[in-house]
Amino acid sequence: MSDRYAVIGNPVAHSKSPSIHAEFARATGQDIEYGRIEAPLDGFARAVERFRAAGGKGLNVTLPFKQEAFALYRDASDRARVAKAANTLALDRSFADNTDGVGLVRDITGNLGQPLKGKRLLLLGAGGAAQAVVGALLDAGIAQLTIANRTVQRARDLAARFAGSLGCGYDALAGKSFDIVVNATSAGLADESPPLPAGVLGRHTLAYDMVYGRETPFLAAARSAGARSADGLGMLVEQAAESFFVWRGVFPATRPVLEKLRGA
Ligand code: ATR
């Protein structure tokens, strides 16, 4: 019987993870089956246990359960501890990991060919999505990390946890410029944009939205400012590849899968 994996979340019906992992398995010759589990909002731990008891080997965890997933096991990777959230569970060894940050870094440096070392980076948002990537961005050697958030105190609190980063509100960004601006807010899901002062996005900026599969107002604003823009589809594929490696010990090629998704 194939080893069983799944993505668990709520909602989860439109997740691309099953098709991404099916491609990885085919390309690497790994015998796995990968499904979807929609857990009730108050039933995450029970759903995980049911899947494990039925022989499930691993889970990808998506919204809104990443913090709960981290709290499930005593054994967690350093990157999950820093994020205080897990997107990857290895059920056969009760281990929690987080591959979101490394997925973002690999997409920017590998797929988009934009080095991070020595760059000035602006991170928008201070919620779970932002918290998951700060550690990996700093590890990638960026020179300066500014975290801006609508609720300013949240940005300050997040920045206070990381040497070399600074938290502020959107107004404080006026007149500043950055090499890379990463939108980790959920604004795009509501068809809104973080209130960036004019001039923050320019022709030399890479504007990256962690949301994928839609033209967010942030990406539209970046394009009209002449900035290079990218959505989060590459991050999705890269975090999946890292999860696949955590489970199977084999790192799948990501480019063919990303090209196929972009073409679809
Ligand atoms: P997630 O896990 O997706 O990060 P979250 O923890 O609820 O979800 O955080 C959402 C983030 O998007 C927050 O940084 C939020 O800003 P606040 O902390 O001020 O609420 C940000 N956000 C959501 N909608 C926004 C909008 N319209 N403009 C600016 N920021 C927004």
XYZ file of N, CA and C and ligand atoms in Angstrom:
823
model
N 0.834 -1.200 0.000
C 0.000 0.000 0.000
C 0.876 1.262 0.000
N 0.451 2.289 -0.719
C 1.206 3.545 -0.769
C 1.205 4.216 0.598
N 2.280 4.968 0.897
C 2.294 5.787 2.112
C 1.342 6.959 1.926
N 0.588 7.252 2.980
C -0.460 8.274 2.853
C -0.082 9.620 3.482
N -0.358 10.674 2.732
C -0.143 12.056 3.181
C -1.391 12.864 2.809
N -1.500 14.067 3.371
C -2.638 14.933 3.015
C -2.342 16.365 3.421
N -3.120 17.278 2.859
C -3.132 18.656 3.342
C -4.382 18.798 4.196
N -4.219 19.441 5.349
C -5.351 19.637 6.261
C -5.550 21.130 6.484
N -6.785 21.581 6.404
C -7.083 23.006 6.577
C -8.585 23.207 6.601
N -8.992 24.474 6.562
C -10.415 24.801 6.478
C -10.540 26.250 5.996
N -10.863 26.481 4.743
C -11.240 25.505 3.714
C -10.003 24.892 3.061
N -10.201 23.806 2.327
C -9.057 23.127 1.728
C -9.373 22.610 0.316
N -10.622 22.826 -0.106
C -11.083 22.244 -1.382
C -10.248 22.696 -2.578
N -9.742 23.939 -2.545
C -9.035 24.444 -3.724
C -7.525 24.313 -3.607
N -7.052 23.608 -2.585
C -5.606 23.477 -2.403
C -4.944 22.810 -3.605
N -3.815 23.359 -4.014
C -3.063 22.772 -5.120
C -2.063 21.731 -4.623
N -1.957 21.571 -3.291
C -0.940 20.662 -2.758
C -1.072 19.228 -3.273
N -2.299 18.652 -3.373
C -2.381 17.274 -3.871
C -1.765 17.108 -5.264
N -2.015 18.038 -6.166
C -1.456 17.851 -7.509
C 0.052 18.110 -7.509
N 0.522 19.044 -6.679
C 1.972 19.303 -6.606
C 2.696 18.054 -6.091
N 2.183 17.469 -5.008
C 2.863 16.294 -4.440
C 2.740 15.066 -5.340
N 1.636 14.975 -6.064
C 1.503 13.856 -7.012
C 2.577 13.969 -8.095
N 2.846 15.185 -8.550
C 3.910 15.407 -9.542
C 5.285 15.058 -8.969
N 5.532 15.514 -7.741
C 6.820 15.208 -7.095
C 7.012 13.693 -6.995
N 5.947 13.000 -6.571
C 6.043 11.550 -6.370
C 6.328 10.844 -7.690
N 5.636 11.281 -8.729
C 5.840 10.669 -10.046
C 7.283 10.888 -10.511
N 7.750 12.129 -10.370
C 9.081 12.468 -10.873
C 10.201 11.781 -10.087
N 9.976 11.512 -8.820
C 11.048 10.911 -7.994
C 10.828 9.413 -7.788
N 9.736 8.865 -8.328
C 9.471 7.435 -8.186
C 9.094 7.018 -6.769
N 8.541 7.953 -5.990
C 8.112 7.640 -4.620
C 6.652 7.179 -4.635
N 6.381 6.114 -3.888
C 5.028 5.550 -3.892
C 4.200 6.185 -2.766
N 3.572 7.318 -3.071
C 2.747 7.971 -2.052
C 1.369 8.322 -2.614
N 0.461 8.489 -1.672
C -0.895 8.922 -2.011
C -1.114 10.197 -1.192
N -1.664 11.248 -1.808
C -1.760 12.543 -1.113
C -3.163 13.122 -1.289
N -3.879 13.293 -0.183
C -5.267 13.764 -0.261
C -5.494 15.085 0.447
N -6.757 15.357 0.715
C -7.174 16.611 1.379
C -8.044 16.263 2.572
N -7.865 16.973 3.674
C -8.744 16.789 4.838
C -9.266 18.149 5.266
N -10.583 18.320 5.233
C -11.145 19.554 5.781
C -11.545 19.263 7.223
N -10.794 19.843 8.178
C -11.076 19.607 9.596
C -12.052 20.658 10.087
N -12.973 20.301 10.976
C -13.817 21.339 11.570
C -12.950 22.307 12.365
N -13.388 23.552 12.473
C -12.561 24.573 13.130
C -12.200 24.184 14.557
N -13.090 23.428 15.214
C -12.796 23.028 16.603
C -12.350 21.568 16.676
N -11.908 20.998 15.547
C -11.595 19.565 15.563
C -10.278 19.218 14.885
N -9.290 20.137 14.949
C -8.020 19.882 14.258
C -7.280 18.668 14.831
N -7.033 18.692 16.155
C -6.240 17.615 16.767
C -6.897 16.247 16.560
N -8.206 16.204 16.649
C -8.929 14.934 16.438
C -8.753 14.434 15.006
N -8.829 15.359 14.054
C -8.691 14.966 12.646
C -7.275 14.443 12.367
N -6.276 15.077 12.984
C -4.894 14.614 12.811
C -4.752 13.204 13.377
N -5.287 12.997 14.565
C -5.161 11.704 15.224
C -5.878 10.605 14.424
N -7.022 10.952 13.866
C -7.767 9.964 13.068
C -6.947 9.540 11.845
N -6.324 10.515 11.203
C -5.524 10.222 10.001
C -4.295 9.384 10.377
N -3.659 9.738 11.495
C -2.480 8.987 11.947
C -2.859 7.546 12.283
N -3.983 7.393 13.005
C -4.421 6.049 13.414
C -4.758 5.184 12.192
N -5.144 5.844 11.098
C -5.478 5.098 9.871
C -4.231 4.858 9.014
N -3.055 5.187 9.561
C -1.801 4.914 8.846
C -1.184 6.116 8.165
N -1.793 7.304 8.313
C -1.254 8.518 7.683
C 0.159 8.823 8.170
N 1.055 9.159 7.228
C 2.464 9.385 7.597
C 2.811 10.860 7.787
N 2.111 11.736 7.059
C 2.475 13.145 7.169
C 1.369 14.060 6.698
N 1.404 15.308 7.199
C 0.397 16.304 6.824
C 1.056 17.635 6.495
N 0.522 18.294 5.482
C 0.752 19.721 5.325
C -0.410 20.408 6.003
N -0.098 21.471 6.741
C -1.126 22.175 7.496
C -1.289 23.569 6.907
N -2.527 23.936 6.625
C -2.771 25.281 6.120
C -3.766 25.996 7.036
N -4.178 27.200 6.623
C -5.030 28.035 7.472
C -6.284 27.289 7.893
N -6.756 27.477 9.096
C -6.210 28.350 10.147
C -5.488 27.565 11.241
N -4.852 26.452 10.883
C -4.397 25.508 11.918
C -2.886 25.502 12.185
N -2.129 26.404 11.564
C -0.671 26.279 11.657
C -0.144 26.445 13.091
N -0.769 27.336 13.858
C -0.316 27.529 15.253
C -0.684 26.310 16.094
N -1.876 25.798 15.861
C -2.319 24.607 16.595
C -1.430 23.411 16.266
N -1.023 23.331 15.012
C -0.162 22.217 14.582
C 1.176 22.269 15.310
N 1.682 23.489 15.508
C 2.961 23.637 16.203
C 2.855 23.168 17.653
N 1.687 23.382 18.243
C 1.495 23.044 19.657
C 1.277 21.540 19.878
N 1.144 20.802 18.782
C 0.757 19.395 18.883
C 1.876 18.497 19.430
N 3.123 18.779 19.009
C 4.231 17.876 19.364
C 5.317 18.617 20.139
N 6.005 17.890 21.010
C 7.120 18.482 21.738
C 8.327 18.651 20.814
N 8.453 17.733 19.843
C 9.608 17.750 18.950
C 9.309 18.623 17.734
N 10.031 19.742 17.641
C 9.819 20.661 16.518
C 11.163 21.196 16.047
N 11.242 21.546 14.766
C 12.480 22.121 14.216
C 12.664 23.541 14.756
N 13.898 24.035 14.661
C 14.162 25.411 15.080
C 13.312 26.391 14.271
N 13.183 26.107 12.966
C 12.441 27.074 12.125
C 10.961 27.100 12.489
N 10.410 25.981 12.954
C 9.017 25.994 13.417
C 8.913 26.749 14.746
N 9.919 26.577 15.593
C 9.920 27.295 16.884
C 9.967 28.803 16.668
N 10.807 29.237 15.746
C 10.915 30.670 15.466
C 9.592 31.197 14.901
N 8.963 30.418 14.019
C 7.688 30.830 13.406
C 6.519 30.678 14.373
N 6.711 29.871 15.422
C 5.631 29.512 16.358
C 4.452 28.917 15.600
N 4.750 28.227 14.523
C 3.715 27.648 13.661
C 4.335 26.510 12.867
N 3.514 25.544 12.491
C 3.998 24.424 11.680
C 3.123 24.263 10.448
N 3.773 24.024 9.292
C 2.995 23.705 8.083
C 3.259 22.266 7.635
N 4.141 21.581 8.384
C 4.516 20.212 8.021
C 4.568 19.354 9.268
N 3.842 18.248 9.263
C 3.899 17.307 10.379
C 4.355 15.949 9.859
N 5.338 15.368 10.538
C 5.726 13.983 10.249
C 5.076 13.140 11.347
N 3.972 12.487 11.017
C 3.165 11.807 12.038
C 3.866 10.559 12.561
N 4.678 9.934 11.707
C 5.344 8.693 12.118
C 6.454 8.948 13.126
N 6.906 10.211 13.271
C 7.892 10.507 14.325
C 7.473 11.699 15.179
N 6.193 12.058 15.174
C 5.655 13.129 16.023
C 6.520 14.381 15.979
N 6.740 14.867 14.761
C 7.667 15.969 14.538
C 6.976 17.080 13.753
N 7.151 18.325 14.238
C 6.547 19.493 13.580
C 7.626 20.354 12.943
N 7.368 20.816 11.725
C 8.370 21.612 11.006
C 7.654 22.765 10.306
N 8.431 23.716 9.825
C 7.838 24.800 9.046
C 8.725 25.095 7.842
N 8.179 24.924 6.653
C 8.962 25.088 5.425
C 8.562 26.347 4.650
N 7.695 27.174 5.234
C 7.224 28.374 4.517
C 8.356 29.378 4.261
N 9.156 29.630 5.277
C 10.211 30.641 5.145
C 11.240 30.247 4.100
N 11.692 29.011 4.174
C 12.687 28.556 3.210
C 12.066 28.504 1.809
N 10.765 28.230 1.745
C 10.073 28.223 0.451
C 10.074 29.600 -0.190
N 9.827 30.627 0.613
C 9.858 31.999 0.098
C 11.261 32.368 -0.376
N 12.256 32.054 0.465
C 13.643 32.406 0.122
C 14.071 31.704 -1.164
N 13.739 30.424 -1.303
C 14.133 29.695 -2.527
C 13.424 30.224 -3.754
N 12.178 30.649 -3.593
C 11.478 31.178 -4.756
C 12.129 32.481 -5.218
N 12.443 33.361 -4.246
C 13.033 34.656 -4.609
C 14.431 34.472 -5.201
N 15.265 33.695 -4.514
C 16.663 33.589 -4.970
C 16.811 32.635 -6.154
N 16.069 31.526 -6.137
C 16.201 30.524 -7.197
C 15.330 30.838 -8.402
N 14.031 30.729 -8.240
C 13.123 30.887 -9.385
C 13.152 32.302 -9.961
N 13.221 33.302 -9.082
C 13.178 34.688 -9.571
C 14.580 35.263 -9.776
N 15.604 34.541 -9.331
C 16.982 34.975 -9.574
C 17.342 36.286 -8.905
N 16.704 36.580 -7.786
C 16.969 37.842 -7.072
C 17.737 37.538 -5.781
N 19.017 37.857 -5.735
C 19.778 37.575 -4.505
C 19.206 38.365 -3.328
N 19.314 37.813 -2.128
C 18.820 38.503 -0.926
C 19.955 39.100 -0.106
N 21.149 38.544 -0.283
C 22.286 38.980 0.524
C 22.548 40.473 0.347
N 22.591 41.181 1.468
C 22.913 42.601 1.430
C 21.772 43.514 1.000
N 20.583 42.957 0.751
C 19.466 43.767 0.236
C 18.634 44.394 1.362
N 17.929 45.477 1.008
C 16.986 46.109 1.942
C 15.603 45.546 1.641
N 15.016 44.913 2.634
C 13.728 44.256 2.409
C 12.658 44.823 3.327
N 11.502 45.057 2.740
C 10.333 45.530 3.498
C 9.310 44.403 3.537
N 8.923 44.017 4.739
C 7.901 42.982 4.916
C 6.623 43.657 5.386
N 5.529 43.436 4.670
C 4.239 44.034 5.026
C 3.410 43.008 5.776
N 2.950 43.388 6.966
C 2.138 42.480 7.772
C 2.927 41.951 8.955
N 2.208 41.601 10.020
C 2.873 41.082 11.216
C 2.054 39.947 11.820
N 1.238 39.292 10.986
C 0.450 38.155 11.444
C 1.214 36.850 11.267
N 0.466 35.753 11.241
C 1.092 34.442 11.141
C 1.953 34.272 9.901
N 1.475 34.776 8.770
C 2.211 34.596 7.520
C 3.549 35.325 7.560
N 3.560 36.530 8.145
C 4.804 37.296 8.246
C 5.768 36.620 9.222
N 5.223 36.226 10.354
C 6.048 35.609 11.399
C 6.749 34.340 10.891
N 6.114 33.653 9.943
C 6.672 32.402 9.431
C 7.904 32.607 8.562
N 8.100 33.820 8.034
C 9.193 33.994 7.063
C 10.350 34.876 7.545
N 10.170 35.563 8.672
C 11.205 36.502 9.132
C 12.546 35.789 9.367
N 12.503 34.665 10.059
C 13.748 33.946 10.383
C 14.517 33.564 9.131
N 13.834 33.019 8.143
C 14.499 32.564 6.915
C 15.053 33.751 6.122
N 14.323 34.878 6.110
C 14.816 36.062 5.392
C 16.101 36.573 6.024
N 16.131 36.626 7.355
C 17.342 37.107 8.029
C 18.496 36.118 7.824
N 18.188 34.826 7.874
C 19.230 33.813 7.634
C 19.805 33.926 6.222
N 18.998 34.435 5.285
C 19.466 34.560 3.895
C 20.404 35.754 3.715
N 20.640 36.498 4.792
C 21.665 37.540 4.751
C 21.205 38.904 4.293
N 19.891 39.198 4.382
C 19.476 40.544 4.004
C 20.112 41.551 4.970
N 20.387 42.759 4.437
C 21.126 43.749 5.215
C 20.204 44.445 6.204
N 18.942 44.615 5.814
C 18.046 45.447 6.611
C 16.619 44.956 6.434
N 15.966 44.635 7.538
C 14.579 44.176 7.458
C 13.668 45.165 8.170
N 12.740 45.752 7.404
C 11.728 46.625 7.978
C 10.399 45.878 7.935
N 9.702 45.862 9.060
C 8.392 45.211 9.122
C 7.355 46.298 9.345
N 6.431 46.469 8.392
C 5.386 47.488 8.528
C 4.043 46.810 8.715
N 3.243 47.355 9.614
C 1.918 46.777 9.832
C 0.908 47.872 10.179
N -0.362 47.601 9.812
C -1.462 48.521 10.116
C -1.550 48.748 11.621
N -1.572 47.659 12.395
C -1.507 47.774 13.855
C -0.021 47.839 14.211
N 0.456 49.059 14.476
C 1.903 49.282 14.557
C 2.549 48.441 15.657
N 1.861 48.315 16.785
C 2.445 47.593 17.909
C 2.796 46.143 17.550
N 1.957 45.545 16.684
C 2.228 44.160 16.266
C 3.548 44.072 15.486
N 3.807 45.079 14.646
C 5.064 45.109 13.879
C 6.242 45.283 14.836
N 6.067 46.149 15.821
C 7.153 46.381 16.789
C 7.429 45.130 17.598
N 6.363 44.444 18.017
C 6.534 43.226 18.816
C 7.253 42.141 18.014
N 6.878 42.006 16.740
C 7.530 40.983 15.910
C 9.000 41.338 15.697
N 9.262 42.609 15.371
C 10.651 43.036 15.122
C 11.511 42.879 16.379
N 10.896 43.073 17.549
C 11.667 42.993 18.801
C 12.238 41.591 19.015
N 11.667 40.604 18.364
C 12.160 39.225 18.519
C 13.379 38.931 17.648
N 13.673 39.831 16.687
C 14.735 39.536 15.719
C 15.734 40.688 15.637
N 16.989 40.407 16.028
C 18.025 41.429 15.901
C 18.156 41.788 14.426
N 18.349 43.063 14.140
C 18.531 43.487 12.747
C 17.228 43.810 12.040
N 16.109 43.849 12.769
C 14.860 44.230 12.107
C 14.210 45.379 12.857
N 13.332 46.084 12.137
C 12.720 47.294 12.679
C 11.227 47.265 12.386
N 10.387 47.556 13.376
C 8.937 47.554 13.151
C 8.394 48.965 13.076
N 7.413 49.188 12.192
C 6.835 50.532 12.055
C 5.440 50.465 11.445
N 4.804 51.625 11.309
C 3.522 51.721 10.616
C 3.754 52.121 9.168
N 2.678 52.194 8.381
C 2.829 52.497 6.952
C 3.273 53.937 6.705
N 2.805 54.866 7.542
C 3.175 56.276 7.340
C 4.683 56.480 7.402
N 5.339 55.696 8.262
C 6.781 55.859 8.459
C 7.591 55.447 7.226
N 6.924 54.869 6.223
C 7.643 54.409 5.030
C 7.803 55.512 3.981
N 7.123 56.640 4.192
C 7.174 57.727 3.198
C 8.621 58.138 2.944
N 8.957 58.251 1.670
C 10.303 58.689 1.288
C 11.348 57.591 1.336
N 10.962 56.379 1.724
C 11.943 55.280 1.824
C 11.862 54.400 0.579
N 12.963 53.732 0.270
C 12.908 52.782 -0.835
C 13.576 51.473 -0.431
N 13.171 50.411 -1.102
C 13.616 49.056 -0.754
C 13.923 48.283 -2.032
N 14.785 47.284 -1.912
C 15.063 46.435 -3.076
C 13.918 45.451 -3.297
N 13.371 44.961 -2.193
C 12.337 43.937 -2.272
C 11.230 44.288 -1.274
N 9.973 44.189 -1.704
C 8.834 44.390 -0.801
C 7.988 43.122 -0.836
N 7.847 42.474 0.311
C 7.072 41.231 0.386
C 5.761 41.512 1.110
N 4.654 41.245 0.455
C 3.348 41.442 1.081
C 2.908 40.148 1.771
N 2.984 40.161 3.103
C 2.553 38.996 3.886
C 1.252 39.301 4.619
N 0.527 40.344 4.178
C -0.781 40.622 4.783
C -1.835 39.766 4.070
N -2.999 39.691 4.673
C -4.096 38.977 4.024
C -4.992 39.956 3.258
N -4.509 41.213 3.081
C -5.325 42.246 2.438
C -5.813 41.820 1.049
N -4.943 41.192 0.282
C -5.283 40.809 -1.095
C -6.476 39.880 -1.172
N -6.672 39.073 -0.137
C -7.798 38.131 -0.131
C -9.127 38.869 -0.062
N -9.085 40.110 0.459
C -10.296 40.928 0.529
C -10.262 41.997 -0.569
N -9.373 41.781 -1.573
C -9.230 42.737 -2.674
C -8.797 44.113 -2.196
N -8.004 44.133 -1.120
C -7.494 45.399 -0.605
C -5.976 45.392 -0.701
N -5.398 46.591 -0.518
C -3.943 46.698 -0.528
C -3.480 47.346 0.765
N -2.335 46.939 1.302
C -1.797 47.681 2.447
C -1.564 49.124 2.010
N -1.803 50.092 2.889
C -1.706 51.515 2.495
C -0.265 52.005 2.372
N 0.380 51.650 1.277
C 1.778 52.042 1.059
C 1.864 53.474 0.551
N 2.711 54.312 1.141
C 2.892 55.665 0.605
C 3.436 55.596 -0.826
N 3.053 56.570 -1.648
C 3.548 56.623 -3.027
C 5.072 56.666 -3.013
N 5.697 55.996 -3.968
C 7.148 56.054 -4.079
C 7.861 54.873 -3.448
N 7.171 54.118 -2.591
C 7.832 52.963 -1.960
C 8.117 51.884 -3.011
N 7.188 51.723 -3.953
C 7.392 50.768 -5.044
C 7.895 51.534 -6.260
N 9.055 51.142 -6.765
C 9.596 51.834 -7.939
C 10.132 50.848 -8.958
N 10.785 51.371 -9.982
C 11.234 50.506 -11.070
C 12.291 49.498 -10.653
N 12.968 49.774 -9.533
C 14.029 48.856 -9.122
C 13.581 47.887 -8.024
N 12.280 47.899 -7.719
C 11.779 47.045 -6.635
C 11.293 45.715 -7.189
N 11.530 44.654 -6.428
C 10.797 43.406 -6.662
C 9.642 43.399 -5.666
N 8.410 43.387 -6.176
C 7.223 43.344 -5.318
C 6.689 41.923 -5.323
N 6.623 41.335 -4.146
C 6.262 39.916 -4.033
C 5.023 39.782 -3.156
N 3.983 39.163 -3.662
C 2.780 38.935 -2.858
C 2.698 37.457 -2.516
N 2.635 37.129 -1.237
C 2.590 35.721 -0.837
C 1.276 35.049 -1.211
N 0.261 35.858 -1.515
C -1.003 35.321 -2.038
C -0.767 34.877 -3.487
N -1.444 33.835 -3.933
C -1.297 33.432 -5.334
C -2.665 33.193 -5.955
N -2.651 33.132 -7.271
C -3.866 32.765 -7.988
C -4.841 33.907 -8.178
N -4.426 35.132 -7.872
C -5.286 36.282 -8.140
C -4.409 37.523 -8.295
N -4.929 38.474 -9.047
C -4.227 39.747 -9.247
C -4.597 40.641 -8.059
N -3.743 40.732 -7.061
C -4.077 41.533 -5.884
C -3.858 43.020 -6.186
N -4.556 43.905 -5.470
C -4.324 45.343 -5.649
C -2.851 45.724 -5.412
N -2.176 45.007 -4.516
C -0.744 45.269 -4.273
C 0.075 45.015 -5.543
N -0.174 43.883 -6.201
C 0.577 43.564 -7.424
C 0.220 44.527 -8.551
N -1.063 44.916 -8.593
C -1.480 45.880 -9.626
C -0.768 47.216 -9.407
N -0.670 47.643 -8.136
C 0.015 48.906 -7.822
C 1.497 48.799 -8.173
N 2.084 47.644 -7.905
C 3.505 47.445 -8.216
C 3.730 47.574 -9.716
N 2.866 46.945 -10.478
C 3.019 46.980 -11.933
C 2.868 48.395 -12.464
N 1.903 49.125 -11.924
C 1.749 50.480 -12.481
C 2.881 51.400 -12.031
N 3.607 51.014 -10.978
C 4.790 51.798 -10.588
C 6.028 51.338 -11.364
N 5.846 50.355 -12.251
C 6.977 49.873 -13.057
C 7.840 48.850 -12.336
N 7.382 48.352 -11.175
C 8.167 47.377 -10.415
C 8.013 45.986 -11.018
N 9.008 45.143 -10.753
C 8.890 43.742 -11.124
C 7.978 43.090 -10.088
N 7.082 42.202 -10.517
C 6.147 41.644 -9.538
C 6.101 40.122 -9.619
N 5.751 39.496 -8.491
C 5.633 38.033 -8.441
C 4.585 37.650 -7.409
N 3.801 36.631 -7.732
C 2.844 36.136 -6.734
C 3.448 34.949 -5.981
N 2.690 34.359 -5.064
C 3.243 33.354 -4.162
C 3.179 31.919 -4.658
N 2.908 31.735 -5.957
C 2.802 30.359 -6.455
C 4.137 29.606 -6.335
N 5.216 30.316 -6.614
C 6.540 29.682 -6.508
C 6.859 29.290 -5.077
N 6.457 30.131 -4.130
C 6.656 29.814 -2.712
C 5.880 28.553 -2.338
N 4.663 28.451 -2.876
C 3.833 27.280 -2.596
C 4.541 25.995 -3.050
N 5.102 26.042 -4.252
C 5.774 24.852 -4.792
C 7.060 24.559 -4.007
N 7.799 25.601 -3.652
C 9.067 25.403 -2.941
C 8.838 24.892 -1.516
N 7.822 25.412 -0.816
C 7.575 24.898 0.537
C 7.116 23.445 0.470
N 6.380 23.116 -0.603
C 5.931 21.728 -0.777
C 7.132 20.808 -0.996
N 8.085 21.265 -1.801
C 9.271 20.441 -2.081
C 10.056 20.172 -0.801
N 10.167 21.205 0.027
C 10.898 21.043 1.290
C 10.139 20.084 2.220
N 8.817 20.142 2.234
C 8.027 19.195 3.032
C 8.237 17.768 2.517
N 8.218 17.625 1.195
C 8.432 16.317 0.570
C 9.785 15.752 1.016
N 10.780 16.634 1.073
C 12.117 16.216 1.524
C 12.100 15.783 2.991
N 11.381 16.541 3.828
C 11.285 16.202 5.259
C 10.708 14.795 5.418
N 9.710 14.466 4.616
C 9.043 13.163 4.735
C 9.793 12.031 4.068
N 10.322 12.327 2.850
C 10.815 11.241 1.993
C 12.329 11.216 1.853
N 13.033 12.279 2.291
C 14.489 12.325 2.163
C 14.967 12.512 0.732
N 14.075 12.926 -0.163
C 14.406 13.148 -1.576
C 13.917 14.546 -1.928
N 14.763 15.339 -2.585
C 14.327 16.695 -2.953
C 13.889 16.723 -4.414
N 12.607 16.952 -4.674
C 12.129 16.924 -6.059
C 12.484 18.206 -6.814
N 12.591 18.091 -8.132
C 12.791 19.286 -8.970
C 11.498 20.099 -8.943
N 11.622 21.406 -8.760
C 10.425 22.240 -8.628
C 10.039 22.951 -9.925
N 11.023 23.251 -10.753
C 10.742 24.096 -11.922
C 9.678 23.504 -12.864
N 9.774 22.207 -13.201
C 8.752 21.657 -14.105
C 7.342 21.766 -13.522
N 7.225 21.590 -12.198
C 5.909 21.646 -11.552
C 5.384 23.090 -11.582
N 6.279 24.026 -11.298
C 5.884 25.436 -11.317
C 5.475 25.861 -12.730
N 6.248 25.422 -13.727
C 5.911 25.782 -15.112
C 4.555 25.201 -15.510
N 4.299 23.986 -15.072
C 3.026 23.342 -15.400
C 1.854 24.115 -14.753
N 2.033 24.509 -13.473
C 0.968 25.252 -12.784
C 0.742 26.616 -13.430
N 1.851 27.257 -13.832
C 1.716 28.569 -14.474
C 1.021 28.442 -15.817
N 1.285 27.335 -16.478
C 0.678 27.121 -17.793
C -0.801 26.775 -17.689
N -1.185 26.225 -16.556
C -2.571 25.717 -16.427
C -3.575 26.852 -16.321
P -2.129 35.525 8.559
O -1.941 34.248 9.304
O -2.672 35.376 7.174
O -0.934 36.407 8.606
P -3.357 37.200 10.558
O -2.473 36.670 11.631
O -4.801 37.435 10.823
O -3.367 36.233 9.305
O -2.696 38.528 9.991
C -3.224 39.249 8.910
C -2.244 40.357 8.558
O -2.741 41.094 7.432
C -2.067 41.373 9.660
O -0.748 41.883 9.582
C -3.114 42.427 9.304
O -2.853 43.704 9.855
P -3.333 44.033 11.368
O -2.378 43.316 12.280
O -3.249 45.493 11.492
O -4.740 43.491 11.465
C -2.919 42.459 7.807
N -4.059 43.009 7.065
C -5.231 42.404 6.786
N -6.024 43.194 6.033
C -5.324 44.335 5.828
C -5.591 45.548 5.105
N -6.741 45.752 4.454
N -4.631 46.505 5.088
C -3.470 46.323 5.751
N -3.158 45.201 6.436
C -4.071 44.223 6.480
